[in-house]
XYZ file of C-alpha atoms in Angstrom:
563
model
C 89.502 69.782 256.403
C 85.890 70.564 255.474
C 82.918 68.456 256.482
C 82.648 67.139 252.926
C 86.330 66.158 252.936
C 85.839 64.394 256.257
C 82.827 62.433 254.991
C 84.738 61.277 251.906
C 87.770 60.202 253.884
C 85.700 58.386 256.489
C 83.859 56.462 253.753
C 87.258 55.414 252.445
C 88.260 54.205 255.914
C 85.048 52.239 256.384
C 85.625 50.410 253.096
C 88.572 48.694 254.811
C 86.146 46.798 257.066
C 84.385 43.555 256.278
C 80.688 44.080 255.457
C 79.428 42.773 258.811
C 81.983 44.857 260.744
C 81.080 47.899 258.657
C 77.420 47.454 259.531
C 78.170 47.199 263.250
C 80.614 50.117 263.121
C 77.949 52.323 261.545
C 75.292 51.324 264.039
C 74.240 54.318 266.173
C 75.191 53.713 269.762
C 75.961 55.479 273.010
C 78.104 55.298 276.103
C 75.571 53.164 277.950
C 75.836 50.373 275.372
C 79.595 50.215 275.938
C 79.112 50.341 279.690
C 76.706 47.390 279.460
C 79.238 45.477 277.355
C 82.042 46.013 279.869
C 79.719 44.939 282.703
C 79.065 41.667 280.862
C 82.785 41.146 280.266
C 83.634 41.800 283.911
C 80.900 39.452 285.137
C 82.380 36.687 282.974
C 86.029 37.331 283.875
C 87.179 38.829 287.175
C 90.919 38.755 286.400
C 93.017 41.809 287.263
C 93.664 42.527 283.587
C 89.944 42.695 282.837
C 89.217 44.786 285.941
C 91.871 47.256 284.811
C 90.522 47.304 281.259
C 86.921 47.862 282.359
C 87.951 50.714 284.652
C 89.951 52.369 281.851
C 87.147 52.045 279.313
C 84.413 53.283 281.641
C 86.503 56.284 282.698
C 86.836 57.245 279.019
C 83.111 57.277 278.245
C 82.494 60.730 279.732
C 85.121 62.587 277.668
C 84.086 60.712 274.506
C 80.449 61.688 275.147
C 81.298 65.369 275.662
C 83.339 65.440 272.462
C 80.678 63.617 270.438
C 77.958 65.959 271.741
C 80.072 68.932 270.614
C 80.296 67.463 267.105
C 76.559 66.812 266.927
C 75.819 70.339 268.120
C 78.011 71.705 265.330
C 76.985 69.494 262.427
C 73.807 67.704 263.440
C 73.430 64.001 264.055
C 72.378 63.261 260.463
C 75.685 64.395 258.956
C 77.622 62.142 261.352
C 75.198 59.211 261.175
C 77.417 57.118 258.910
C 80.499 57.521 261.049
C 79.372 57.469 264.661
C 82.284 56.700 266.899
C 80.238 54.634 269.348
C 79.697 51.713 267.012
C 83.428 51.449 266.317
C 84.315 51.826 269.987
C 81.829 49.082 270.927
C 83.003 46.703 268.175
C 86.691 47.174 269.076
C 86.097 46.210 272.700
C 83.912 43.271 271.681
C 86.505 41.894 269.233
C 89.343 42.294 271.706
C 87.566 40.167 274.311
C 86.457 37.583 271.737
C 90.074 36.673 270.966
C 90.741 33.161 272.335
C 91.548 32.858 276.032
C 93.929 33.819 277.650
C 95.226 36.240 275.008
C 91.913 38.105 275.173
C 92.736 39.423 278.633
C 96.004 40.966 277.557
C 94.719 42.380 274.283
C 91.651 43.896 275.992
C 93.930 45.525 278.533
C 96.214 46.813 275.768
C 93.229 48.323 273.944
C 91.986 49.964 277.148
C 95.413 51.525 277.765
C 95.375 53.002 274.259
C 91.854 54.335 274.804
C 92.967 55.870 278.092
C 95.694 57.872 276.334
C 93.277 59.002 273.619
C 90.797 59.979 276.329
C 93.400 62.231 277.919
C 93.727 64.067 274.620
C 89.946 64.424 274.402
C 89.997 65.844 277.934
C 92.322 68.558 276.671
C 90.109 69.385 273.701
C 86.993 69.480 275.872
C 88.775 71.803 278.298
C 89.772 74.123 275.456
C 86.156 74.263 274.305
C 85.009 75.028 277.848
C 87.709 77.650 278.469
C 87.435 79.443 275.128
C 84.875 80.379 272.546
C 83.831 77.284 270.614
C 83.136 79.511 267.599
C 86.721 80.752 267.266
C 88.475 80.191 263.955
C 89.918 76.723 263.725
C 88.090 75.115 266.669
C 85.516 73.411 264.441
C 88.200 72.257 262.019
C 90.207 70.857 264.939
C 87.161 68.906 266.119
C 86.784 67.352 262.657
C 90.463 66.399 262.615
C 90.279 64.790 266.046
C 87.188 62.868 264.947
C 89.019 61.578 261.871
C 92.003 60.518 264.001
C 89.717 58.523 266.296
C 87.877 56.810 263.449
C 91.209 56.009 261.777
C 92.418 54.334 264.983
C 89.255 52.329 265.613
C 89.046 51.133 262.002
C 92.671 49.966 262.150
C 91.955 48.282 265.498
C 88.937 46.408 264.114
C 90.906 45.193 261.071
C 93.844 44.021 263.178
C 91.715 42.504 265.942
C 90.008 40.374 263.284
C 93.408 38.899 262.516
C 94.122 38.388 266.271
C 97.796 37.638 265.613
C 98.986 38.410 269.111
C 101.701 36.828 271.199
C 100.257 34.751 274.065
C 100.307 36.212 277.592
C 101.969 39.477 276.672
C 100.805 43.079 276.676
C 102.409 43.721 273.282
C 100.141 43.176 270.323
C 100.513 43.347 266.583
C 103.190 45.951 265.752
C 101.018 47.455 263.026
C 98.373 48.136 265.640
C 100.898 49.795 267.925
C 102.224 51.921 265.071
C 98.697 53.048 264.153
C 98.001 53.944 267.769
C 101.228 55.966 268.085
C 100.477 57.818 264.855
C 96.936 58.619 266.009
C 98.208 59.920 269.333
C 100.840 62.079 267.651
C 98.312 63.531 265.191
C 95.866 64.340 267.997
C 98.605 66.004 270.056
C 99.597 68.115 267.041
C 95.996 69.194 266.445
C 95.458 70.075 270.108
C 98.718 71.993 270.257
C 97.413 74.183 267.433
C 94.210 74.758 269.405
C 96.242 75.761 272.460
C 98.196 78.234 270.363
C 95.026 79.877 269.076
C 93.553 80.145 272.562
C 96.725 81.703 273.913
C 96.757 84.246 271.107
C 93.177 85.188 271.901
C 93.783 85.447 275.650
C 96.841 87.637 275.213
C 95.723 89.542 272.133
C 99.137 89.026 270.580
C 99.225 86.819 267.515
C 102.954 86.063 267.725
C 103.179 85.255 271.427
C 103.171 81.470 271.090
C 105.910 81.301 268.460
C 108.050 83.693 270.478
C 107.323 81.697 273.608
C 108.379 78.438 271.919
C 111.701 79.965 270.866
C 112.392 81.253 274.368
C 111.062 78.295 276.341
C 113.567 75.862 274.887
C 116.453 78.315 274.895
C 119.158 79.219 277.343
C 117.266 82.072 279.011
C 115.475 79.633 281.320
C 117.179 79.469 284.711
C 118.475 75.925 285.086
C 118.958 73.859 287.116
C 115.698 74.642 288.907
C 114.622 72.786 292.037
C 111.392 73.698 293.834
C 110.915 71.290 296.746
C 109.622 71.345 300.317
C 112.312 71.496 302.945
C 113.258 68.090 304.288
C 115.595 66.905 307.003
C 117.514 63.658 306.752
C 115.017 62.257 309.260
C 112.210 62.620 306.721
C 114.153 60.670 304.094
C 114.420 57.469 306.123
C 114.328 54.023 304.505
C 111.801 53.113 301.744
C 114.704 52.365 299.412
C 112.820 49.432 297.909
C 110.002 51.776 296.840
C 112.289 54.474 295.442
C 114.037 51.765 293.413
C 110.670 50.693 291.982
C 109.845 54.309 291.127
C 113.161 54.674 289.330
C 112.581 51.520 287.275
C 109.230 52.929 286.108
C 110.402 56.467 285.381
C 113.857 55.614 284.070
C 113.825 52.119 282.526
C 117.081 50.352 281.751
C 116.393 50.622 278.022
C 117.239 54.305 278.247
C 114.549 55.154 275.689
C 113.170 58.622 276.378
C 109.418 58.881 276.887
C 106.964 60.651 279.138
C 106.075 58.420 282.108
C 103.891 58.925 285.181
C 103.412 56.947 288.375
C 101.038 57.331 291.329
C 102.147 56.470 294.873
C 99.055 55.468 296.815
C 98.378 54.156 300.291
C 96.207 54.520 303.369
C 96.131 57.850 305.176
C 99.280 58.744 307.055
C 101.411 56.001 305.522
C 103.974 58.432 304.087
C 103.451 58.651 300.320
C 104.606 62.272 300.434
C 107.792 61.282 302.264
C 108.601 58.635 299.656
C 108.081 61.099 296.796
C 110.195 63.666 298.607
C 113.023 61.193 299.074
C 112.984 60.273 295.389
C 112.799 63.930 294.338
C 115.855 64.715 296.493
C 117.678 61.780 294.894
C 117.004 63.252 291.447
C 118.090 66.709 292.605
C 121.363 65.647 294.247
C 122.309 63.276 291.412
C 121.566 65.985 288.809
C 119.889 63.356 286.627
C 117.236 65.957 285.835
C 117.545 69.678 285.271
C 114.315 70.620 287.025
C 112.327 69.150 289.917
C 109.049 70.993 290.517
C 106.819 70.126 293.481
C 103.151 71.137 293.529
C 100.653 70.972 296.369
C 97.656 69.536 294.535
C 94.939 69.446 297.181
C 93.072 72.261 295.452
C 93.078 73.886 292.023
C 93.987 77.188 293.666
C 97.074 75.639 295.250
C 98.103 74.135 291.915
C 97.605 77.468 290.181
C 99.867 79.159 292.724
C 102.443 76.402 292.340
C 102.607 76.741 288.556
C 102.996 80.500 288.875
C 105.832 80.049 291.374
C 107.527 77.509 289.071
C 107.191 79.699 285.958
C 108.727 82.630 287.808
C 111.508 80.526 289.350
C 112.401 79.199 285.887
C 112.320 82.731 284.521
C 109.938 81.877 281.682
C 109.091 84.755 279.321
C 106.051 86.806 280.353
C 105.740 85.012 283.716
C 104.201 87.168 286.430
C 102.700 86.797 289.874
C 99.217 87.767 288.637
C 99.289 86.027 285.231
C 98.225 82.538 286.237
C 96.783 81.500 282.868
C 99.865 82.637 280.972
C 102.149 81.010 283.557
C 100.355 77.686 283.172
C 100.566 77.749 279.373
C 104.196 78.903 279.420
C 105.274 76.154 281.791
C 103.432 73.417 279.897
C 104.915 74.704 276.628
C 108.434 74.633 278.132
C 107.922 71.062 279.339
C 106.904 70.079 275.798
C 109.781 71.787 274.005
C 112.778 71.627 276.317
C 115.497 69.095 275.557
C 116.249 68.663 279.263
C 114.871 65.976 281.576
C 112.480 67.110 284.320
C 110.386 65.724 287.177
C 107.020 67.036 288.406
C 105.408 65.955 291.679
C 101.663 66.442 292.199
C 101.416 65.952 295.961
C 98.195 64.989 297.771
C 96.061 64.785 294.622
C 92.694 63.128 295.215
C 90.474 64.466 292.417
C 91.877 64.029 288.878
C 89.784 66.989 287.704
C 92.042 69.312 289.708
C 95.085 68.476 287.607
C 93.505 68.103 284.150
C 94.438 71.664 283.076
C 97.963 71.217 284.421
C 98.824 67.766 283.083
C 101.869 67.812 280.752
C 100.253 66.069 277.786
C 102.091 65.882 274.502
C 105.549 65.648 276.089
C 108.137 63.372 274.523
C 110.043 62.931 277.782
C 109.946 63.859 281.460
C 108.415 62.231 284.541
C 105.486 62.786 286.888
C 104.924 61.428 290.398
C 101.490 61.673 292.036
C 100.896 61.022 295.738
C 97.357 60.140 296.734
C 95.007 58.047 298.830
C 92.966 57.493 295.664
C 94.297 54.262 294.180
C 91.998 54.682 291.158
C 94.388 57.326 289.845
C 96.630 54.486 288.698
C 93.871 53.751 286.170
C 92.486 57.224 285.522
C 95.657 59.262 285.197
C 99.031 57.595 285.704
C 100.787 54.962 283.622
C 101.499 52.805 286.677
C 100.694 52.671 290.371
C 102.890 51.738 293.341
C 101.347 51.058 296.712
C 103.180 52.457 299.738
C 102.516 50.050 302.632
C 102.806 50.891 306.330
C 106.171 50.286 307.931
C 106.773 46.746 309.086
C 107.418 46.314 312.767
C 111.203 46.352 312.401
C 111.221 49.319 310.044
C 108.796 51.277 312.189
C 110.838 50.844 315.359
C 114.009 51.715 313.444
C 112.266 54.818 312.070
C 111.175 55.843 315.557
C 114.700 55.489 316.955
C 116.129 57.173 313.841
C 113.900 60.214 314.335
C 114.510 60.341 318.071
C 118.275 60.145 317.757
C 118.127 62.824 315.072
C 116.194 65.357 317.120
C 116.910 64.724 320.810
C 119.891 66.690 322.007
C 120.750 64.511 324.991
C 122.648 61.281 324.496
C 120.703 58.063 325.031
C 122.752 55.772 327.205
C 120.770 52.573 326.675
C 119.996 52.225 322.989
C 118.857 48.611 323.449
C 116.133 49.695 325.872
C 115.045 52.418 323.453
C 114.760 49.939 320.597
C 112.570 47.709 322.756
C 110.406 50.719 323.656
C 110.196 51.607 319.970
C 109.010 48.095 319.169
C 106.372 48.406 321.857
C 105.300 51.761 320.478
C 105.104 50.293 316.958
C 102.192 48.140 318.121
C 100.140 51.297 318.611
C 101.302 53.577 315.775
C 100.372 51.027 313.061
C 103.150 52.148 310.725
C 101.862 55.720 310.322
C 104.844 57.881 309.349
C 103.023 61.050 310.411
C 102.223 59.656 313.867
C 105.850 58.633 314.322
C 106.938 62.118 313.270
C 104.618 63.634 315.873
C 106.032 61.351 318.520
C 109.598 62.348 317.685
C 108.781 66.062 317.623
C 106.973 65.872 320.948
C 109.792 63.863 322.532
C 112.347 66.359 321.240
C 110.445 69.301 322.697
C 110.423 67.582 326.102
C 113.864 65.907 325.704
C 112.124 62.605 326.389
C 113.150 59.100 325.507
C 110.706 56.788 323.743
C 110.003 55.062 327.054
C 109.114 58.379 328.686
C 106.843 59.211 325.754
C 105.009 55.906 326.222
C 104.343 56.727 329.858
C 102.965 60.154 328.979
C 100.844 58.668 326.186
C 99.281 56.185 328.622
C 98.567 58.932 331.124
C 96.885 61.142 328.518
C 94.640 58.255 327.420
C 93.616 57.584 331.014
C 93.151 61.220 332.062
C 91.472 62.568 328.922
C 89.682 59.589 327.377
C 89.416 57.203 330.362
C 90.755 54.391 328.164
C 93.496 51.820 328.310
C 96.294 51.802 325.752
C 95.222 50.507 322.332
C 95.793 51.286 318.667
C 97.006 54.788 317.897
C 94.581 57.553 318.864
C 95.006 60.657 316.723
C 92.945 62.608 319.232
C 95.383 61.649 321.985
C 98.425 62.640 319.913
C 96.804 65.975 319.024
C 95.897 66.583 322.641
C 99.447 65.906 323.787
C 100.878 68.259 321.137
C 98.413 71.120 321.564
C 98.730 71.046 325.338
C 102.367 72.109 324.930
C 101.539 75.260 322.925
C 101.285 78.704 324.424
C 98.395 80.989 323.532
C 100.339 82.830 320.814
C 101.608 79.663 319.090
C 98.122 78.144 319.259
C 96.655 81.296 317.722
C 99.091 81.195 314.784
C 98.295 77.515 314.202
C 94.584 78.317 314.292
C 94.983 81.031 311.663
C 96.969 78.711 309.384
C 94.331 76.004 309.758
C 91.542 78.488 309.003
C 93.307 79.654 305.829
C 93.641 76.030 304.681
C 97.255 76.848 303.946
C 99.159 75.590 300.988
C 101.697 78.383 301.301
C 100.918 81.342 303.579
C 103.257 84.367 303.349
C 104.742 85.331 306.712
C 104.030 88.962 305.882
C 100.347 88.546 306.754
C 101.636 88.453 310.330
C 104.674 90.744 310.099
C 102.886 93.555 308.234
C 99.723 93.526 310.302
C 98.726 96.652 312.219
C 99.844 95.850 315.758
C 97.128 98.078 317.206
C 94.404 95.980 315.594
C 95.814 92.627 316.731
C 94.567 90.758 319.794
C 97.051 90.231 322.599
C 97.696 86.631 321.542
C 99.168 87.870 318.243
C 100.951 91.055 319.306
C 104.415 89.467 319.059
C 103.922 88.467 315.433
C 105.013 91.829 313.992
C 108.462 91.565 315.559
C 110.744 89.172 313.682
C 112.645 87.980 316.737
C 109.592 87.412 318.897
C 107.682 85.817 316.028
C 110.485 83.259 315.657
C 109.989 82.350 319.299
C 106.257 81.920 318.667
C 106.952 79.608 315.699
C 109.591 77.518 317.467
C 107.242 75.105 319.297
C 105.122 74.671 316.157
C 108.210 73.717 314.151
C 109.574 71.495 316.909
C 106.306 69.593 317.296
C 106.120 69.124 313.535
C 102.848 71.031 313.316
C 104.095 73.676 310.866
C 106.661 73.857 308.081
C 108.579 77.012 307.189
C 110.230 77.801 303.870
C 112.980 80.219 304.898
C 113.830 81.238 301.345
C 110.252 81.988 300.278
C 109.270 83.172 303.789
C 106.096 81.123 303.797
C 104.381 78.887 306.343
C 102.330 75.761 305.841
C 100.554 73.429 308.201
C 102.280 70.049 307.910
C 99.837 67.219 307.049
C 99.084 66.098 310.541
C 95.813 64.281 310.376
C 94.992 60.834 309.030
C 93.161 62.417 306.125
C 96.507 63.288 304.560
C 99.322 61.241 303.108
């Protein structure tokens, strides 16, 4: 499509609008005008639906601005004057809220959800422009096509919103509107997929790589089933059945209709969002309801890059390699788009949505994503739905404490009733933190203590170290109790892992070190047998995790800043 073709087609689209709507749609605007409009709407209506809608719309303004600036830089503002997207965006939001109450709330939310999905596609285009050369063949044409798709959607929205024939108190609007939205989304995904193909060809210098990759990625050469998960004991998969059931209803609705769905599990620090996701992922793995479950540490972009490389290699994707991170990312995303099999991705401990934007499986017709985070805004900015993971209730927390203790303590407990009472007492101070309870169980196991004996030691540590009486859980006290039990060599290994900010540290950095250059506190690390003895207290106290198959170490989230 040339610029002249685009101008002619856009004039045709604008003729569908009533004269007054056409005038407003062609009015030059900007993101700030839309932000001001949403502020006015929110000040007049503080319902949850409007709060959601305002958050969605505001989060989309940045990507729309970047895309519009790219167009203006290419063609000049005068050529796009008659078809500025801002006027249409502004009018669509205004008309949605002007529908009679209470339908306006639901229609405004529906519009904002559509805009959110379109914004995700613009994010992809903007990333392609940033990652590649904006002058490459086809990039400008793709920008024109995306612009036309957006105008087409907003014009259809304005026409249909004028009719405001929507069912009361539902999130489902006029079917024609939904059909137009789905068509726009599909067209944008197709355009962006072509852009991705061109960028891959440029990066690799091989014009036929993408077509070959598509044929292989959906074929039988991929190694399935493929499960890439952290190790988990039965103790870590305790309870939370009500939450895993809610996750399943979101990701696998009763209707059975295949579609790509995402959900974020959010909650306060230490509440156990990771544990819930891990339990659900193990359910999917053992039931074989999906062919692939891929778990990614998403604290940093570097960790995510390493995770995608590991997944591409584990799947056996064509051209995957340990040092080909860009190709691995593209190959894995392409396989997710083209495979006929169901899959589940988990982005664990994601706080900043920018980290995952290059790794998000956009354009997929099926598959599921779970995000774990403390950032509840991700339910608006990234995922389709959000599920809050609350702290354990008193009964559940005490049951969890006893469950962990019975699972790890070798000696039999003669008086279970007394232990349950001690667990209930302890629950007053651990505040439902799954990580704190895990620490307690690991520490008790290392000492072969009962819960009652742990409580006595906890009180003594508070008095001796902090000169305090027992109160709500003190992370400093728990750390002090754990670290006091480590020898110099175990403490040194933990210190190195903490310094490396480990997402997955190969054991060979210890085993292959020059023993002559190591300090005395690390001299046993080069011997496999003695190194196992050094790791044992770290594993027992739940301070470190070890992947025996991959031979890697990671520091288990053990501070309230993690989930």
